Amino acid sequence: MTINTANFKDSKVIVRVDFNVPLDDNGHITDDTRIRGALPTLKKVLADGGALIIMSHMGKPKGKVNPKLSLGQITEAVSEALGAPVQFAPDCAKAQDAAAALKPGEVLLLENLRFYPEEEGKPVGVEKGTPEFDAAKKEMKERQKEFAKTLASYADFYVMDAFGTAHRKHASTAVIADYFDADHKMLGYLMEKEVTAVDNVLSNIQRPFTAIMGGSKVSTKIGIIENLLGKVDNLILCGGMTYTFAKAQGGEVGGSICELDKLDVALDVIKKAKENGVNLVLGTDCIAADAFSNEANQKVCPAGAIPEGWEGLDAGPESRKAFAAAIKGSKTILWNGPAGVFEFDNFTGGSRAIGEAVAEATAEGAFSLIGGGDSVACVNKFGLADKVSYISTGGGALLEAIEGKTLPGIAAIKG
Ligand code: AMP
C-alpha cells in the first residue's frame, strides 16, 4: 500500500511525524520546517474523510514527563498549519477513549511519546555491562511491544512519516508496524520524498560528487566520512573537526575544540583519501577568537598555529576560497554540518561561503542535498533555502541512509 493509493475514508489513521521542533524559552516554535514537512500526509488523511491521530517525540525527556517538552505547547501551531482544530491527548498511552470518539475530519495530537521509556525501549536505571542489564533489556523490549500495541489499537492505518527518527527502532517508528498488515501501513509523502532524494544521490551520482562535512566533532561523523571516501571526488572537512586534523598533523590549535583520542583516526582519513584519489579539502586557516562568544576579539590564524588563549571558531578566508573552488563545478553535493559556530553572527562567514557556493553550483545544474538541523538552519539563515535542490528533515537518518544502511522505520513497512 502507498500513501497515494490509500483511501482513508471513515478510517482512523495514526501518523508518526517528527514534530521535534526547536522552541524558545517561552515555548514558541522558532523553526516550523518539520511541521510544514508533515502537512501533505496529514492533509491527505483529512481530505479523504479520515480521522487523524498524530504522534511524535520532542527532545530527550529520557522516559520521564517534562512539561518543557510537552507537545501540548504546539497544539495551536499544528492546528493553524493544518487549518483544522486539534485536540490534545495529555497521556499518549491512555488515549483510547479520545481516539475512539474521533469523527472523520477530526484530529488528535498525542503527548510526547518519549515521556514513556518504552518508546525508545532502553532500560532505565541499569548500567550497561552489569549482570542486570540483559534481563532489564529483555523486559523493556516486552514493554515496548505492549506500548506499540496500545498505540496501534487507536487506528486502522499506520503511516510512518518521521524521517528524522527513521534510523531508530522505536515503538512508534518501527515496532508498531507489526500490528498492521501490509494493506494498512505505509510510508508518508515526506518519507517517500526523502527516500527519493537519497536515491538521487546514491544511484544516480553525477560527477564530480562533493561532500561537505562540518559540525563539531570527528567522532560522531567518522562512519559517514569513511563511507564517503569510497564515493566522492571531493571531501571538504570543516567546522570543529578541522582542529583535530590540524593537531594530528603536528599543528598547535590553542583552545580549539579538538579530540585528542581521534588523532590517529584523522591521519587515517588523510591516508585513505590519498589511496582512493579523493581530493580532501581541509581548512588551512581560521578565524580565531579569544573567547567562545559572539563578541570575542577575532584574528585570522593558520589552522595549525593558533596561540594559547585563542580558539578557531570559523573557517578563514583562504579555506573559504578552497571550499568554494571544490564546490563550484560539482554536479552532486551533500552538505552536513556548519563550517563554524554559525549561531554567533560574527562567525558565520565560512558557513555562508559554503552555502553561497552550493547555491551557485545548483544554479549551474548540480543536485544539492542539505541535511542535519544545523546546515538546514544555516541555509535558512542565509536565505538560500530555495537555491538548493533538496533540504532533508533528517540529520542522523540522512547520513545512515547515505551510508547505505537500511533504516528500521523503512524496513518495518517495506520488509
Ligand atoms: P554537529 O552537531 O556535530 O553537526 O555540530 C554542530 C555544531 O558544531 C554547531 O552547533 C556549531 O556551533 C558547532 N561548531 C562548528 N564549528 C565549531 C568550532 N570551530 N568550534 C566549536 N564548535 C563548532
PDB file of N, CA and C in Angstrom, residues 196-267:
ATOM      1  N   THR A 196      13.536   9.279  -2.045  1.00  0.00           N
ATOM      2  CA  THR A 196      13.858   9.592  -3.442  1.00  0.00           C
ATOM      3  C   THR A 196      15.092  10.492  -3.527  1.00  0.00           C
ATOM      4  N   ALA A 197      15.183  11.454  -2.612  1.00  0.00           N
ATOM      5  CA  ALA A 197      16.333  12.373  -2.631  1.00  0.00           C
ATOM      6  C   ALA A 197      17.632  11.611  -2.374  1.00  0.00           C
ATOM      7  N   VAL A 198      17.593  10.689  -1.420  1.00  0.00           N
ATOM      8  CA  VAL A 198      18.789   9.890  -1.123  1.00  0.00           C
ATOM      9  C   VAL A 198      19.128   9.020  -2.340  1.00  0.00           C
ATOM     10  N   ASP A 199      18.098   8.418  -2.934  1.00  0.00           N
ATOM     11  CA  ASP A 199      18.322   7.589  -4.137  1.00  0.00           C
ATOM     12  C   ASP A 199      18.981   8.397  -5.240  1.00  0.00           C
ATOM     13  N   ASN A 200      18.523   9.623  -5.376  1.00  0.00           N
ATOM     14  CA  ASN A 200      19.076  10.526  -6.376  1.00  0.00           C
ATOM     15  C   ASN A 200      20.573  10.678  -6.209  1.00  0.00           C
ATOM     16  N   VAL A 201      20.989  10.812  -4.958  1.00  0.00           N
ATOM     17  CA  VAL A 201      22.411  10.985  -4.679  1.00  0.00           C
ATOM     18  C   VAL A 201      23.170   9.667  -4.881  1.00  0.00           C
ATOM     19  N   LEU A 202      22.583   8.570  -4.385  1.00  0.00           N
ATOM     20  CA  LEU A 202      23.337   7.310  -4.382  1.00  0.00           C
ATOM     21  C   LEU A 202      23.334   6.553  -5.700  1.00  0.00           C
ATOM     22  N   SER A 203      22.169   6.536  -6.366  1.00  0.00           N
ATOM     23  CA  SER A 203      22.092   5.651  -7.531  1.00  0.00           C
ATOM     24  C   SER A 203      22.338   6.399  -8.829  1.00  0.00           C
ATOM     25  N   ASN A 204      22.353   7.697  -8.721  1.00  0.00           N
ATOM     26  CA  ASN A 204      22.427   8.457  -9.960  1.00  0.00           C
ATOM     27  C   ASN A 204      23.485   9.552  -9.810  1.00  0.00           C
ATOM     28  N   ILE A 205      24.643   9.150  -9.270  1.00  0.00           N
ATOM     29  CA  ILE A 205      25.646  10.163  -8.950  1.00  0.00           C
ATOM     30  C   ILE A 205      26.225  10.800 -10.220  1.00  0.00           C
ATOM     31  N   GLN A 206      26.001  12.080 -10.337  1.00  0.00           N
ATOM     32  CA  GLN A 206      26.636  12.830 -11.415  1.00  0.00           C
ATOM     33  C   GLN A 206      27.934  13.394 -10.840  1.00  0.00           C
ATOM     34  N   ARG A 207      29.002  13.272 -11.573  1.00  0.00           N
ATOM     35  CA  ARG A 207      30.297  13.714 -11.038  1.00  0.00           C
ATOM     36  C   ARG A 207      30.750  15.033 -11.641  1.00  0.00           C
ATOM     37  N   PRO A 208      31.554  15.775 -10.911  1.00  0.00           N
ATOM     38  CA  PRO A 208      32.142  15.487  -9.606  1.00  0.00           C
ATOM     39  C   PRO A 208      31.105  15.500  -8.468  1.00  0.00           C
ATOM     40  N   PHE A 209      31.304  14.586  -7.522  1.00  0.00           N
ATOM     41  CA  PHE A 209      30.469  14.491  -6.318  1.00  0.00           C
ATOM     42  C   PHE A 209      31.276  15.074  -5.158  1.00  0.00           C
ATOM     43  N   THR A 210      30.729  16.092  -4.536  1.00  0.00           N
ATOM     44  CA  THR A 210      31.420  16.755  -3.433  1.00  0.00           C
ATOM     45  C   THR A 210      30.609  16.639  -2.154  1.00  0.00           C
ATOM     46  N   ALA A 211      31.230  16.138  -1.100  1.00  0.00           N
ATOM     47  CA  ALA A 211      30.557  16.099   0.201  1.00  0.00           C
ATOM     48  C   ALA A 211      31.235  17.108   1.120  1.00  0.00           C
ATOM     49  N   ILE A 212      30.417  17.834   1.849  1.00  0.00           N
ATOM     50  CA  ILE A 212      30.933  18.813   2.810  1.00  0.00           C
ATOM     51  C   ILE A 212      30.474  18.365   4.182  1.00  0.00           C
ATOM     52  N   MET A 213      31.425  17.995   5.020  1.00  0.00           N
ATOM     53  CA  MET A 213      31.070  17.558   6.367  1.00  0.00           C
ATOM     54  C   MET A 213      31.655  18.557   7.362  1.00  0.00           C
ATOM     55  N   GLY A 214      30.758  19.121   8.167  1.00  0.00           N
ATOM     56  CA  GLY A 214      31.224  20.070   9.175  1.00  0.00           C
ATOM     57  C   GLY A 214      30.683  19.669  10.531  1.00  0.00           C
ATOM     58  N   GLY A 215      30.474  20.664  11.385  1.00  0.00           N
ATOM     59  CA  GLY A 215      29.970  20.362  12.728  1.00  0.00           C
ATOM     60  C   GLY A 215      31.091  20.335  13.725  1.00  0.00           C
ATOM     61  N   SER A 216      30.794  19.788  14.897  1.00  0.00           N
ATOM     62  CA  SER A 216      31.749  19.956  15.980  1.00  0.00           C
ATOM     63  C   SER A 216      32.823  18.874  16.038  1.00  0.00           C
ATOM     64  N   LYS A 217      32.444  17.620  15.791  1.00  0.00           N
ATOM     65  CA  LYS A 217      33.378  16.541  16.121  1.00  0.00           C
ATOM     66  C   LYS A 217      33.618  15.548  14.998  1.00  0.00           C
ATOM     67  N   VAL A 218      34.807  14.966  14.994  1.00  0.00           N
ATOM     68  CA  VAL A 218      35.127  13.893  14.058  1.00  0.00           C
ATOM     69  C   VAL A 218      34.388  12.628  14.494  1.00  0.00           C
ATOM     70  N   SER A 219      34.368  12.400  15.831  1.00  0.00           N
ATOM     71  CA  SER A 219      33.894  11.110  16.347  1.00  0.00           C
ATOM     72  C   SER A 219      32.474  10.779  15.908  1.00  0.00           C
ATOM     73  N   THR A 220      31.594  11.791  15.852  1.00  0.00           N
ATOM     74  CA  THR A 220      30.201  11.499  15.512  1.00  0.00           C
ATOM     75  C   THR A 220      30.011  11.321  14.006  1.00  0.00           C
ATOM     76  N   LYS A 221      31.016  11.712  13.215  1.00  0.00           N
ATOM     77  CA  LYS A 221      30.830  11.677  11.762  1.00  0.00           C
ATOM     78  C   LYS A 221      31.759  10.684  11.065  1.00  0.00           C
ATOM     79  N   ILE A 222      32.618  10.005  11.850  1.00  0.00           N
ATOM     80  CA  ILE A 222      33.658   9.205  11.205  1.00  0.00           C
ATOM     81  C   ILE A 222      33.083   8.091  10.325  1.00  0.00           C
ATOM     82  N   GLY A 223      31.955   7.499  10.763  1.00  0.00           N
ATOM     83  CA  GLY A 223      31.332   6.421   9.972  1.00  0.00           C
ATOM     84  C   GLY A 223      30.996   6.897   8.574  1.00  0.00           C
ATOM     85  N   ILE A 224      30.345   8.021   8.503  1.00  0.00           N
ATOM     86  CA  ILE A 224      29.920   8.544   7.198  1.00  0.00           C
ATOM     87  C   ILE A 224      31.130   9.050   6.407  1.00  0.00           C
ATOM     88  N   ILE A 225      32.110   9.642   7.102  1.00  0.00           N
ATOM     89  CA  ILE A 225      33.301  10.139   6.402  1.00  0.00           C
ATOM     90  C   ILE A 225      34.012   8.976   5.709  1.00  0.00           C
ATOM     91  N   GLU A 226      34.211   7.888   6.454  1.00  0.00           N
ATOM     92  CA  GLU A 226      34.896   6.717   5.870  1.00  0.00           C
ATOM     93  C   GLU A 226      34.109   6.173   4.686  1.00  0.00           C
ATOM     94  N   ASN A 227      32.788   6.158   4.852  1.00  0.00           N
ATOM     95  CA  ASN A 227      31.936   5.656   3.780  1.00  0.00           C
ATOM     96  C   ASN A 227      32.020   6.547   2.536  1.00  0.00           C
ATOM     97  N   LEU A 228      32.026   7.857   2.777  1.00  0.00           N
ATOM     98  CA  LEU A 228      32.056   8.802   1.648  1.00  0.00           C
ATOM     99  C   LEU A 228      33.376   8.730   0.879  1.00  0.00           C
ATOM    100  N   LEU A 229      34.448   8.338   1.609  1.00  0.00           N
ATOM    101  CA  LEU A 229      35.756   8.255   0.939  1.00  0.00           C
ATOM    102  C   LEU A 229      35.731   7.282  -0.237  1.00  0.00           C
ATOM    103  N   GLY A 230      34.780   6.342  -0.209  1.00  0.00           N
ATOM    104  CA  GLY A 230      34.657   5.403  -1.320  1.00  0.00           C
ATOM    105  C   GLY A 230      33.715   5.900  -2.408  1.00  0.00           C
ATOM    106  N   LYS A 231      33.128   7.064  -2.217  1.00  0.00           N
ATOM    107  CA  LYS A 231      32.108   7.514  -3.166  1.00  0.00           C
ATOM    108  C   LYS A 231      32.393   8.854  -3.832  1.00  0.00           C
ATOM    109  N   VAL A 232      33.044   9.772  -3.069  1.00  0.00           N
ATOM    110  CA  VAL A 232      33.104  11.158  -3.545  1.00  0.00           C
ATOM    111  C   VAL A 232      34.383  11.468  -4.326  1.00  0.00           C
ATOM    112  N   ASP A 233      34.331  12.586  -5.050  1.00  0.00           N
ATOM    113  CA  ASP A 233      35.527  13.102  -5.724  1.00  0.00           C
ATOM    114  C   ASP A 233      36.210  14.130  -4.824  1.00  0.00           C
ATOM    115  N   ASN A 234      35.389  14.963  -4.172  1.00  0.00           N
ATOM    116  CA  ASN A 234      35.930  15.985  -3.253  1.00  0.00           C
ATOM    117  C   ASN A 234      35.302  15.795  -1.881  1.00  0.00           C
ATOM    118  N   LEU A 235      36.116  15.831  -0.838  1.00  0.00           N
ATOM    119  CA  LEU A 235      35.573  15.765   0.520  1.00  0.00           C
ATOM    120  C   LEU A 235      36.087  16.977   1.288  1.00  0.00           C
ATOM    121  N   ILE A 236      35.162  17.854   1.630  1.00  0.00           N
ATOM    122  CA  ILE A 236      35.530  19.040   2.403  1.00  0.00           C
ATOM    123  C   ILE A 236      35.234  18.737   3.867  1.00  0.00           C
ATOM    124  N   LEU A 237      36.237  18.840   4.730  1.00  0.00           N
ATOM    125  CA  LEU A 237      36.008  18.661   6.168  1.00  0.00           C
ATOM    126  C   LEU A 237      36.236  20.006   6.840  1.00  0.00           C
ATOM    127  N   CYS A 238      35.211  20.482   7.532  1.00  0.00           N
ATOM    128  CA  CYS A 238      35.311  21.822   8.113  1.00  0.00           C
ATOM    129  C   CYS A 238      34.693  21.844   9.506  1.00  0.00           C
ATOM    130  N   GLY A 239      34.519  23.031  10.070  1.00  0.00           N
ATOM    131  CA  GLY A 239      33.952  23.144  11.411  1.00  0.00           C
ATOM    132  C   GLY A 239      34.967  22.738  12.468  1.00  0.00           C
ATOM    133  N   GLY A 240      34.455  22.302  13.611  1.00  0.00           N
ATOM    134  CA  GLY A 240      35.314  21.971  14.752  1.00  0.00           C
ATOM    135  C   GLY A 240      36.302  20.859  14.456  1.00  0.00           C
ATOM    136  N   MET A 241      35.960  19.970  13.514  1.00  0.00           N
ATOM    137  CA  MET A 241      36.873  18.837  13.287  1.00  0.00           C
ATOM    138  C   MET A 241      38.175  19.252  12.606  1.00  0.00           C
ATOM    139  N   THR A 242      38.184  20.454  12.031  1.00  0.00           N
ATOM    140  CA  THR A 242      39.404  20.999  11.423  1.00  0.00           C
ATOM    141  C   THR A 242      40.593  20.886  12.367  1.00  0.00           C
ATOM    142  N   TYR A 243      40.309  21.143  13.668  1.00  0.00           N
ATOM    143  CA  TYR A 243      41.418  21.283  14.623  1.00  0.00           C
ATOM    144  C   TYR A 243      41.972  19.935  15.060  1.00  0.00           C
ATOM    145  N   THR A 244      41.126  18.890  15.003  1.00  0.00           N
ATOM    146  CA  THR A 244      41.641  17.546  15.276  1.00  0.00           C
ATOM    147  C   THR A 244      42.597  17.164  14.145  1.00  0.00           C
ATOM    148  N   PHE A 245      42.236  17.526  12.926  1.00  0.00           N
ATOM    149  CA  PHE A 245      43.112  17.232  11.781  1.00  0.00           C
ATOM    150  C   PHE A 245      44.400  18.057  11.864  1.00  0.00           C
ATOM    151  N   ALA A 246      44.277  19.338  12.243  1.00  0.00           N
ATOM    152  CA  ALA A 246      45.458  20.195  12.331  1.00  0.00           C
ATOM    153  C   ALA A 246      46.416  19.666  13.399  1.00  0.00           C
ATOM    154  N   LYS A 247      45.850  19.283  14.539  1.00  0.00           N
ATOM    155  CA  LYS A 247      46.670  18.756  15.647  1.00  0.00           C
ATOM    156  C   LYS A 247      47.349  17.453  15.220  1.00  0.00           C
ATOM    157  N   ALA A 248      46.561  16.582  14.541  1.00  0.00           N
ATOM    158  CA  ALA A 248      47.100  15.283  14.116  1.00  0.00           C
ATOM    159  C   ALA A 248      48.293  15.463  13.186  1.00  0.00           C
ATOM    160  N   GLN A 249      48.298  16.580  12.452  1.00  0.00           N
ATOM    161  CA  GLN A 249      49.402  16.827  11.514  1.00  0.00           C
ATOM    162  C   GLN A 249      50.530  17.635  12.165  1.00  0.00           C
ATOM    163  N   GLY A 250      50.479  17.718  13.487  1.00  0.00           N
ATOM    164  CA  GLY A 250      51.569  18.358  14.218  1.00  0.00           C
ATOM    165  C   GLY A 250      51.348  19.834  14.515  1.00  0.00           C
ATOM    166  N   GLY A 251      50.155  20.338  14.265  1.00  0.00           N
ATOM    167  CA  GLY A 251      49.875  21.759  14.486  1.00  0.00           C
ATOM    168  C   GLY A 251      49.542  22.084  15.934  1.00  0.00           C
ATOM    169  N   GLU A 252      49.483  23.377  16.217  1.00  0.00           N
ATOM    170  CA  GLU A 252      49.062  23.849  17.544  1.00  0.00           C
ATOM    171  C   GLU A 252      47.696  24.491  17.380  1.00  0.00           C
ATOM    172  N   VAL A 253      46.729  24.084  18.205  1.00  0.00           N
ATOM    173  CA  VAL A 253      45.361  24.556  17.971  1.00  0.00           C
ATOM    174  C   VAL A 253      44.803  25.385  19.129  1.00  0.00           C
ATOM    175  N   GLY A 254      45.683  25.774  20.074  1.00  0.00           N
ATOM    176  CA  GLY A 254      45.243  26.624  21.181  1.00  0.00           C
ATOM    177  C   GLY A 254      44.085  25.984  21.920  1.00  0.00           C
ATOM    178  N   GLY A 255      43.046  26.746  22.172  1.00  0.00           N
ATOM    179  CA  GLY A 255      41.890  26.224  22.924  1.00  0.00           C
ATOM    180  C   GLY A 255      40.776  25.710  22.021  1.00  0.00           C
ATOM    181  N   SER A 256      41.089  25.472  20.750  1.00  0.00           N
ATOM    182  CA  SER A 256      40.055  24.999  19.817  1.00  0.00           C
ATOM    183  C   SER A 256      39.514  23.645  20.230  1.00  0.00           C
ATOM    184  N   ILE A 257      38.309  23.383  19.825  1.00  0.00           N
ATOM    185  CA  ILE A 257      37.717  22.060  20.055  1.00  0.00           C
ATOM    186  C   ILE A 257      38.595  21.042  19.317  1.00  0.00           C
ATOM    187  N   CYS A 258      39.010  19.988  20.030  1.00  0.00           N
ATOM    188  CA  CYS A 258      39.963  19.048  19.424  1.00  0.00           C
ATOM    189  C   CYS A 258      39.831  17.717  20.157  1.00  0.00           C
ATOM    190  N   GLU A 259      39.688  16.641  19.399  1.00  0.00           N
ATOM    191  CA  GLU A 259      39.536  15.325  20.020  1.00  0.00           C
ATOM    192  C   GLU A 259      40.891  14.610  19.999  1.00  0.00           C
ATOM    193  N   LEU A 260      41.579  14.680  21.138  1.00  0.00           N
ATOM    194  CA  LEU A 260      42.939  14.132  21.200  1.00  0.00           C
ATOM    195  C   LEU A 260      42.973  12.614  20.992  1.00  0.00           C
ATOM    196  N   ASP A 261      41.864  11.958  21.316  1.00  0.00           N
ATOM    197  CA  ASP A 261      41.850  10.498  21.122  1.00  0.00           C
ATOM    198  C   ASP A 261      41.449  10.111  19.692  1.00  0.00           C
ATOM    199  N   LYS A 262      41.335  11.098  18.827  1.00  0.00           N
ATOM    200  CA  LYS A 262      40.942  10.789  17.446  1.00  0.00           C
ATOM    201  C   LYS A 262      42.006  11.219  16.425  1.00  0.00           C
ATOM    202  N   LEU A 263      43.228  11.494  16.940  1.00  0.00           N
ATOM    203  CA  LEU A 263      44.283  11.969  16.032  1.00  0.00           C
ATOM    204  C   LEU A 263      44.648  10.891  15.006  1.00  0.00           C
ATOM    205  N   ASP A 264      44.690   9.629  15.476  1.00  0.00           N
ATOM    206  CA  ASP A 264      45.031   8.545  14.531  1.00  0.00           C
ATOM    207  C   ASP A 264      43.919   8.360  13.495  1.00  0.00           C
ATOM    208  N   VAL A 265      42.682   8.574  13.946  1.00  0.00           N
ATOM    209  CA  VAL A 265      41.531   8.466  13.025  1.00  0.00           C
ATOM    210  C   VAL A 265      41.666   9.521  11.924  1.00  0.00           C
ATOM    211  N   ALA A 266      42.056  10.725  12.330  1.00  0.00           N
ATOM    212  CA  ALA A 266      42.217  11.820  11.360  1.00  0.00           C
ATOM    213  C   ALA A 266      43.316  11.481  10.351  1.00  0.00           C
ATOM    214  N   LEU A 267      44.447  10.959  10.865  1.00  0.00           N
ATOM    215  CA  LEU A 267      45.551  10.607   9.955  1.00  0.00           C
ATOM    216  C   LEU A 267      45.136   9.502   8.984  1.00  0.00           C
TER     217      LEU A 267
END
